[in-house]
PDB file of C-alpha atoms in Angstrom:
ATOM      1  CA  UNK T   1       0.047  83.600  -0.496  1.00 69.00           C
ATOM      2  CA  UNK T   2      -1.624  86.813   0.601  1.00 73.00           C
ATOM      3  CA  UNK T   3      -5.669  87.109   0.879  1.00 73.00           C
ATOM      4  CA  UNK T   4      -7.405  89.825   2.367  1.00 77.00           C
ATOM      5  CA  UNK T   5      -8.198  87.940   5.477  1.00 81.00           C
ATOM      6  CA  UNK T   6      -5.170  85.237   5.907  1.00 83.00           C
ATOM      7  CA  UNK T   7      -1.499  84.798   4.946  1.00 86.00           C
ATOM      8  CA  UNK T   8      -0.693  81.146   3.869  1.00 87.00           C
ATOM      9  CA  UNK T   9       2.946  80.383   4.144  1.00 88.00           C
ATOM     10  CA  UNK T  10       3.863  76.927   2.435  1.00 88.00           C
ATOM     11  CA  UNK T  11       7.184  74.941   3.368  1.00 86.00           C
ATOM     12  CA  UNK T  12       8.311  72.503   1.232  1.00 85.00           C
ATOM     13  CA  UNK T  13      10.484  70.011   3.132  1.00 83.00           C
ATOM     14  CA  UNK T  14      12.991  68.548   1.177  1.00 78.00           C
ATOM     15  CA  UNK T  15      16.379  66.703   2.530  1.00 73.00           C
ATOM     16  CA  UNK T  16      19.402  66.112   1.061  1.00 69.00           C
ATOM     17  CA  UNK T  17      20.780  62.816   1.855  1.00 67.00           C
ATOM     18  CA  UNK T  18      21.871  59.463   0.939  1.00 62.00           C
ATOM     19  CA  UNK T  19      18.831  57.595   2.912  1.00 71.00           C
ATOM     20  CA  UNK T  20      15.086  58.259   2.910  1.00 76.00           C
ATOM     21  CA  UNK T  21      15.006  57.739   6.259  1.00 81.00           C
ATOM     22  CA  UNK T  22      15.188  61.437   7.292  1.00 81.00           C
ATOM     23  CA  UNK T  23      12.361  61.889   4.974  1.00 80.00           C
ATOM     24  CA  UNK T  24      10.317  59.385   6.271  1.00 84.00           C
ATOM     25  CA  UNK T  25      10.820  60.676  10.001  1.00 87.00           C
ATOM     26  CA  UNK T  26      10.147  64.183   9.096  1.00 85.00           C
ATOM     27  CA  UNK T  27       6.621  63.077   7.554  1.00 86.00           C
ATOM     28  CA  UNK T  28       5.960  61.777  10.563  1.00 88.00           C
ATOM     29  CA  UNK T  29       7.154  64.845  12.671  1.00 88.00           C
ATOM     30  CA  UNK T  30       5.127  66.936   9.853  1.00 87.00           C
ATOM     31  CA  UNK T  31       1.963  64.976  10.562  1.00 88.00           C
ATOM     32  CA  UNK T  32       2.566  65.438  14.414  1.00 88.00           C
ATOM     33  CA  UNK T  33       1.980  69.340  13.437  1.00 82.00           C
ATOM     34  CA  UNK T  34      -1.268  69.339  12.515  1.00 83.00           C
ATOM     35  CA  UNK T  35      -2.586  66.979  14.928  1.00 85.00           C
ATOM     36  CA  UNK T  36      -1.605  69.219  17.426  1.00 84.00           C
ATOM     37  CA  UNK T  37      -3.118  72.028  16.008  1.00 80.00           C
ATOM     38  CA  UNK T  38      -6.362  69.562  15.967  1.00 79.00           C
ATOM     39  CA  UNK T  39      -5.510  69.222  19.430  1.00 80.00           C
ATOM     40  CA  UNK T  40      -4.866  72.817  20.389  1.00 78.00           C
ATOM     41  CA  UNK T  41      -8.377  74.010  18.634  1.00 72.00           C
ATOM     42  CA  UNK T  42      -9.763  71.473  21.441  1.00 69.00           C
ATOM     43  CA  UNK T  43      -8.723  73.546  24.267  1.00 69.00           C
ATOM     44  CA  UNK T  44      -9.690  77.022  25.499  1.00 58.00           C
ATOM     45  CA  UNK T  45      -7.236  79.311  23.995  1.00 64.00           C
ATOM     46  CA  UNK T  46      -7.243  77.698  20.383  1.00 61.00           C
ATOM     47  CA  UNK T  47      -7.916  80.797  18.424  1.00 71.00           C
ATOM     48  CA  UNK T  48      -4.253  81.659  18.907  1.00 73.00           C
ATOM     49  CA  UNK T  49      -3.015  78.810  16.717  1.00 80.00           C
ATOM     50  CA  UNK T  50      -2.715  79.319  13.422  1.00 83.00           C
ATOM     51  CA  UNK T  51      -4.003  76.957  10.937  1.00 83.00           C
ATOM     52  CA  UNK T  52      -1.669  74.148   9.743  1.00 86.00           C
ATOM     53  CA  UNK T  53      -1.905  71.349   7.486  1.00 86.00           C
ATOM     54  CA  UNK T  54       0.511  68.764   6.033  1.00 87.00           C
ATOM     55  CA  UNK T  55       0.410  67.451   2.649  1.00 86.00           C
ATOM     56  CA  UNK T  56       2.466  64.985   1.310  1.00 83.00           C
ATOM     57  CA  UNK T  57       4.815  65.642  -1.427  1.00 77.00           C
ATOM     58  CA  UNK T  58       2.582  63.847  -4.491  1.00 77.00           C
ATOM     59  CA  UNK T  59      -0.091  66.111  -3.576  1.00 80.00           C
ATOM     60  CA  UNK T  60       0.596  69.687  -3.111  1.00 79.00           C
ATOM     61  CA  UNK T  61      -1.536  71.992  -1.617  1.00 83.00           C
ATOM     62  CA  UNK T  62      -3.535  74.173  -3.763  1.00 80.00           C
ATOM     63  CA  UNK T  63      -1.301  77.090  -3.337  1.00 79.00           C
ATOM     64  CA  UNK T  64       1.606  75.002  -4.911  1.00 78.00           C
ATOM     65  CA  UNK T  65      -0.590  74.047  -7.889  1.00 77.00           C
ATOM     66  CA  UNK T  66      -1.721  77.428  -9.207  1.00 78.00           C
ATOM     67  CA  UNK T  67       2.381  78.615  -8.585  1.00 76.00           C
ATOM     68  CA  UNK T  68       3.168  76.050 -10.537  1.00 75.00           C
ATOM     69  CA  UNK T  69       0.487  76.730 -13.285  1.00 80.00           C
ATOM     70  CA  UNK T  70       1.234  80.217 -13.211  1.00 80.00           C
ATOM     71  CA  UNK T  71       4.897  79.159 -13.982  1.00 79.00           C
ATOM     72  CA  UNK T  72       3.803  77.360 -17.255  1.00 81.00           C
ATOM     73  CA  UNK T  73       2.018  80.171 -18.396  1.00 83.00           C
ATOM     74  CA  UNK T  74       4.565  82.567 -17.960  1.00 81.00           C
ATOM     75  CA  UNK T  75       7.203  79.774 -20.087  1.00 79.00           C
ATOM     76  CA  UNK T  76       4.638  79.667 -22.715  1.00 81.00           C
ATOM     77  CA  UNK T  77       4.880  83.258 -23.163  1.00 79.00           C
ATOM     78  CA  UNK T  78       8.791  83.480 -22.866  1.00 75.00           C
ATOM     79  CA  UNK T  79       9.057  80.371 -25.408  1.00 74.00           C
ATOM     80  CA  UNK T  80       6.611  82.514 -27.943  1.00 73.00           C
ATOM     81  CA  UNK T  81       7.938  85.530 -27.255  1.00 71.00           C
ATOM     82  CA  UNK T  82      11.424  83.652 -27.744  1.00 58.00           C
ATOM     83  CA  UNK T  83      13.383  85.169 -24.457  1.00 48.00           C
ATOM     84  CA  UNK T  84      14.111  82.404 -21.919  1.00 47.00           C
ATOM     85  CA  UNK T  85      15.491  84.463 -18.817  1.00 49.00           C
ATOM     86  CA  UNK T  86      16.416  82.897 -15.730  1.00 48.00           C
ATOM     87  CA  UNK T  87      13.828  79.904 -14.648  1.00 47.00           C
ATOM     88  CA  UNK T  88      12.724  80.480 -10.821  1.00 46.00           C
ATOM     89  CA  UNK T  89      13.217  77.246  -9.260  1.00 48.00           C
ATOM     90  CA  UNK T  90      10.803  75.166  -7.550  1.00 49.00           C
ATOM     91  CA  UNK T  91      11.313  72.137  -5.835  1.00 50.00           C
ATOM     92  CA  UNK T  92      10.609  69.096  -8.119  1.00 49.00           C
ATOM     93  CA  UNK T  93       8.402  66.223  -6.638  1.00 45.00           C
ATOM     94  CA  UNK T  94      10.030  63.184  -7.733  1.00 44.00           C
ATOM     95  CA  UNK T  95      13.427  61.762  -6.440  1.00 47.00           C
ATOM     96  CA  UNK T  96      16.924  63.393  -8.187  1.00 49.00           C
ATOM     97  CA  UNK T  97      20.209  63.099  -8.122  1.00 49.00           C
ATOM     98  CA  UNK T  98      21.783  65.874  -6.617  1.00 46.00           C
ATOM     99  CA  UNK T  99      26.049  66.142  -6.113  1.00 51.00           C
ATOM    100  CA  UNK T 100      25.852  62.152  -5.463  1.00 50.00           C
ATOM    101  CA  UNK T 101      23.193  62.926  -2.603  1.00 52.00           C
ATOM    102  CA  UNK T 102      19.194  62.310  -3.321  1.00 55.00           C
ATOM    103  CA  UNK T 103      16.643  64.787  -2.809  1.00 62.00           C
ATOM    104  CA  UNK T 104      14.101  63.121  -0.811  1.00 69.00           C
ATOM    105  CA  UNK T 105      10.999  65.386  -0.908  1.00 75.00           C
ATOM    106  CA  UNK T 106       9.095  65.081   2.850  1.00 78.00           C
ATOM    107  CA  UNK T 107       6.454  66.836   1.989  1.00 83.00           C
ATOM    108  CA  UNK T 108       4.551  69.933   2.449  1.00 86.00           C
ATOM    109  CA  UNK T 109       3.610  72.384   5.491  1.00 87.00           C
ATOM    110  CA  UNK T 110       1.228  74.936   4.904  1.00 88.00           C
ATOM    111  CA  UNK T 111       0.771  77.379   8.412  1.00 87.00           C
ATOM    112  CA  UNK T 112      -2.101  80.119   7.702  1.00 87.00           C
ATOM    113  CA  UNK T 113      -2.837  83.215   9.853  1.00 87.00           C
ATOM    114  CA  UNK T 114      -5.584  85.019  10.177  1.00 86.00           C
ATOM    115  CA  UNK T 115      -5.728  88.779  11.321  1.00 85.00           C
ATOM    116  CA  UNK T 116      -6.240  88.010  14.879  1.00 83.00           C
ATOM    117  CA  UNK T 117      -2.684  86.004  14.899  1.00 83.00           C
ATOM    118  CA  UNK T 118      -0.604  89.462  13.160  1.00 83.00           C
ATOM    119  CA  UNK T 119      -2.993  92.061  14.352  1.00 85.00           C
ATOM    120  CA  UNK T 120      -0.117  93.965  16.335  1.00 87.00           C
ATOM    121  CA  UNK T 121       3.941  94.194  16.252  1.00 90.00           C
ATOM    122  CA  UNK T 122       4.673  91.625  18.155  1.00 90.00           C
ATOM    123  CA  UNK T 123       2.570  88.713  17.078  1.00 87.00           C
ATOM    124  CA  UNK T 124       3.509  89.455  13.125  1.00 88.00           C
ATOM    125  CA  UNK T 125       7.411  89.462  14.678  1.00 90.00           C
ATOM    126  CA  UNK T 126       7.066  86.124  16.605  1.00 87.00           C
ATOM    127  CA  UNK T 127       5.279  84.432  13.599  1.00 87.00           C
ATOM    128  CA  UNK T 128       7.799  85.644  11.000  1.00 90.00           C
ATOM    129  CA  UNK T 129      10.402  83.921  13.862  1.00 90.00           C
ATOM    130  CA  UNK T 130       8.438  80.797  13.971  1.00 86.00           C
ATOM    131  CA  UNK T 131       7.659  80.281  10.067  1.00 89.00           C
ATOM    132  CA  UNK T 132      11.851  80.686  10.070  1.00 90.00           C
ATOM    133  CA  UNK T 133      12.533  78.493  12.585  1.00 90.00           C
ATOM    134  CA  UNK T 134      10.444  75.300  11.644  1.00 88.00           C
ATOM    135  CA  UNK T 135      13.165  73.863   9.325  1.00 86.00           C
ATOM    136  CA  UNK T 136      15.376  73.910  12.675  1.00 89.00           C
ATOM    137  CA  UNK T 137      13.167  72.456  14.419  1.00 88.00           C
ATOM    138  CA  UNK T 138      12.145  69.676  12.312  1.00 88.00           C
ATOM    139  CA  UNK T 139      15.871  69.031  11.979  1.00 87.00           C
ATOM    140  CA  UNK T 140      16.387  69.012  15.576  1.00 90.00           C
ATOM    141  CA  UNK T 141      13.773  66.774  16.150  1.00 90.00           C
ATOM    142  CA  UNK T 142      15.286  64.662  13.341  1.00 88.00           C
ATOM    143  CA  UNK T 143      18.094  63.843  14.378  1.00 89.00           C
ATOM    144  CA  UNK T 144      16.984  63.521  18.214  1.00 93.00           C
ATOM    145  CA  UNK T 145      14.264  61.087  16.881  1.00 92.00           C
ATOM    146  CA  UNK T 146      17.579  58.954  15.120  1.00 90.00           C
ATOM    147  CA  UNK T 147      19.065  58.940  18.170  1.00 92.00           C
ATOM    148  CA  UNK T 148      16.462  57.833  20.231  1.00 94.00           C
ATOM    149  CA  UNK T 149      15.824  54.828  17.090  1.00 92.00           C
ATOM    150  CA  UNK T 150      19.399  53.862  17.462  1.00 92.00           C
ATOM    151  CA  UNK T 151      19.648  53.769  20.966  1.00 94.00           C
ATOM    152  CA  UNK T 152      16.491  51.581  21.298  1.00 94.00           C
ATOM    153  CA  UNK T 153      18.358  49.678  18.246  1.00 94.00           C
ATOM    154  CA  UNK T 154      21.338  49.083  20.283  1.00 94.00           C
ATOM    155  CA  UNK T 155      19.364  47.800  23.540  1.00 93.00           C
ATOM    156  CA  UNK T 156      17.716  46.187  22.248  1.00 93.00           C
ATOM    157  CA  UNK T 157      20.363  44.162  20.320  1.00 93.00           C
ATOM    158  CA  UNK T 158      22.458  43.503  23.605  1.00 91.00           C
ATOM    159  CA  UNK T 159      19.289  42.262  24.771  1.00 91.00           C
ATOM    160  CA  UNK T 160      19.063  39.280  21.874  1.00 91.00           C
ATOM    161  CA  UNK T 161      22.632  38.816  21.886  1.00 89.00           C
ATOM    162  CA  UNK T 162      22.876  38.296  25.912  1.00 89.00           C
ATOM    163  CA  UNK T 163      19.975  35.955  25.416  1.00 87.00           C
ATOM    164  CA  UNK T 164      22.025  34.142  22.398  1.00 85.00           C
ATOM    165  CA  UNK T 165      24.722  33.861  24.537  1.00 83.00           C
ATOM    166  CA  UNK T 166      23.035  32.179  27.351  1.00 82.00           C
ATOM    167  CA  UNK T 167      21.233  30.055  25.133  1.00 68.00           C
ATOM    168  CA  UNK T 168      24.408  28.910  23.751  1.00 62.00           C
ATOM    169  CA  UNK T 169      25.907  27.686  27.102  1.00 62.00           C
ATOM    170  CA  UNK T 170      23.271  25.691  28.206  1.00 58.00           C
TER     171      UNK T 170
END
């Protein structure tokens, strides 16, 4: 969403899978975003951040909302005028079935810049690199964050089963 002063660029974070666990993590990772933005305004050079703010999938930031009511418009005028061309698609909200996979929908991240963050080449060329980069990075930090679950998983059940063990013998 363009404005005169600030570019809004919303994510919508949605992962195909059979668990909801990935979706769970990522709001988690998602929420870790903004707080350190929060964290980042704190310090000395926090001008340079741009703004950021998570929103969870049953409540879409306002940029979302008017897309989507500017969608239904533009259907009620296809449906009177009778032409139904291609539907742009937008993620849904709830839960569907996809190829035997679910959609779970993580939520939303909305990153806004002001002038001072794209006022020359290369800031607008490292932001456009960053805004593509986030999904990588969230999944990256996914799946290290499963990792790091399991492994603590699997300690700690060696733990309980050594102590099963011993308790067993005595």
């Amino acid at each position: 969403v363009c404005r005169s002063d600030r570019v809004t660029v919303v994510i919508p974070f949605i992962f195909h899978s059979r668990h909801e666990t990935d979706a769970a993590i990522a709001r988690v990772i998602l929420q870790q975003f903004e707080q350190a933005q929060r964290k980042c305004l704190n310090e000395r050079n926090g001008k340079n951040v741009p703004i950021c703010e998570y929103r969870r999938s049953n409540d879409p930031p306002s940029e979302i909302k008017l897309f989507q009511e500017e969608q239904e418009k533009q259907q009620q005028q296809r449906q009177e005028q009778e032409v139904n061309p291609q539907q742009f698609f937008f993620p849904s909200l709830d839960v569907t079935d996809y190829d035997g996979l679910l959609l779970h929908h993580a939520g939303y991240l909305s990153l806004t810049f002001l002038e001072h963050h794209v006022d020359n080449e290369d800031k607008i060329e490292k932001a456009v690199s960053n805004i593509l980069m986030t999904y990588d990075f969230l999944d990256c930090h996914l799946k290290s964050s499963k990792s790091y679950i399991r492994s603590r998983m699997r300690s700690k059940k060696d733990v309980l089963m050594k102590k099963l063990f011993n308790d067993d013998h005595k």
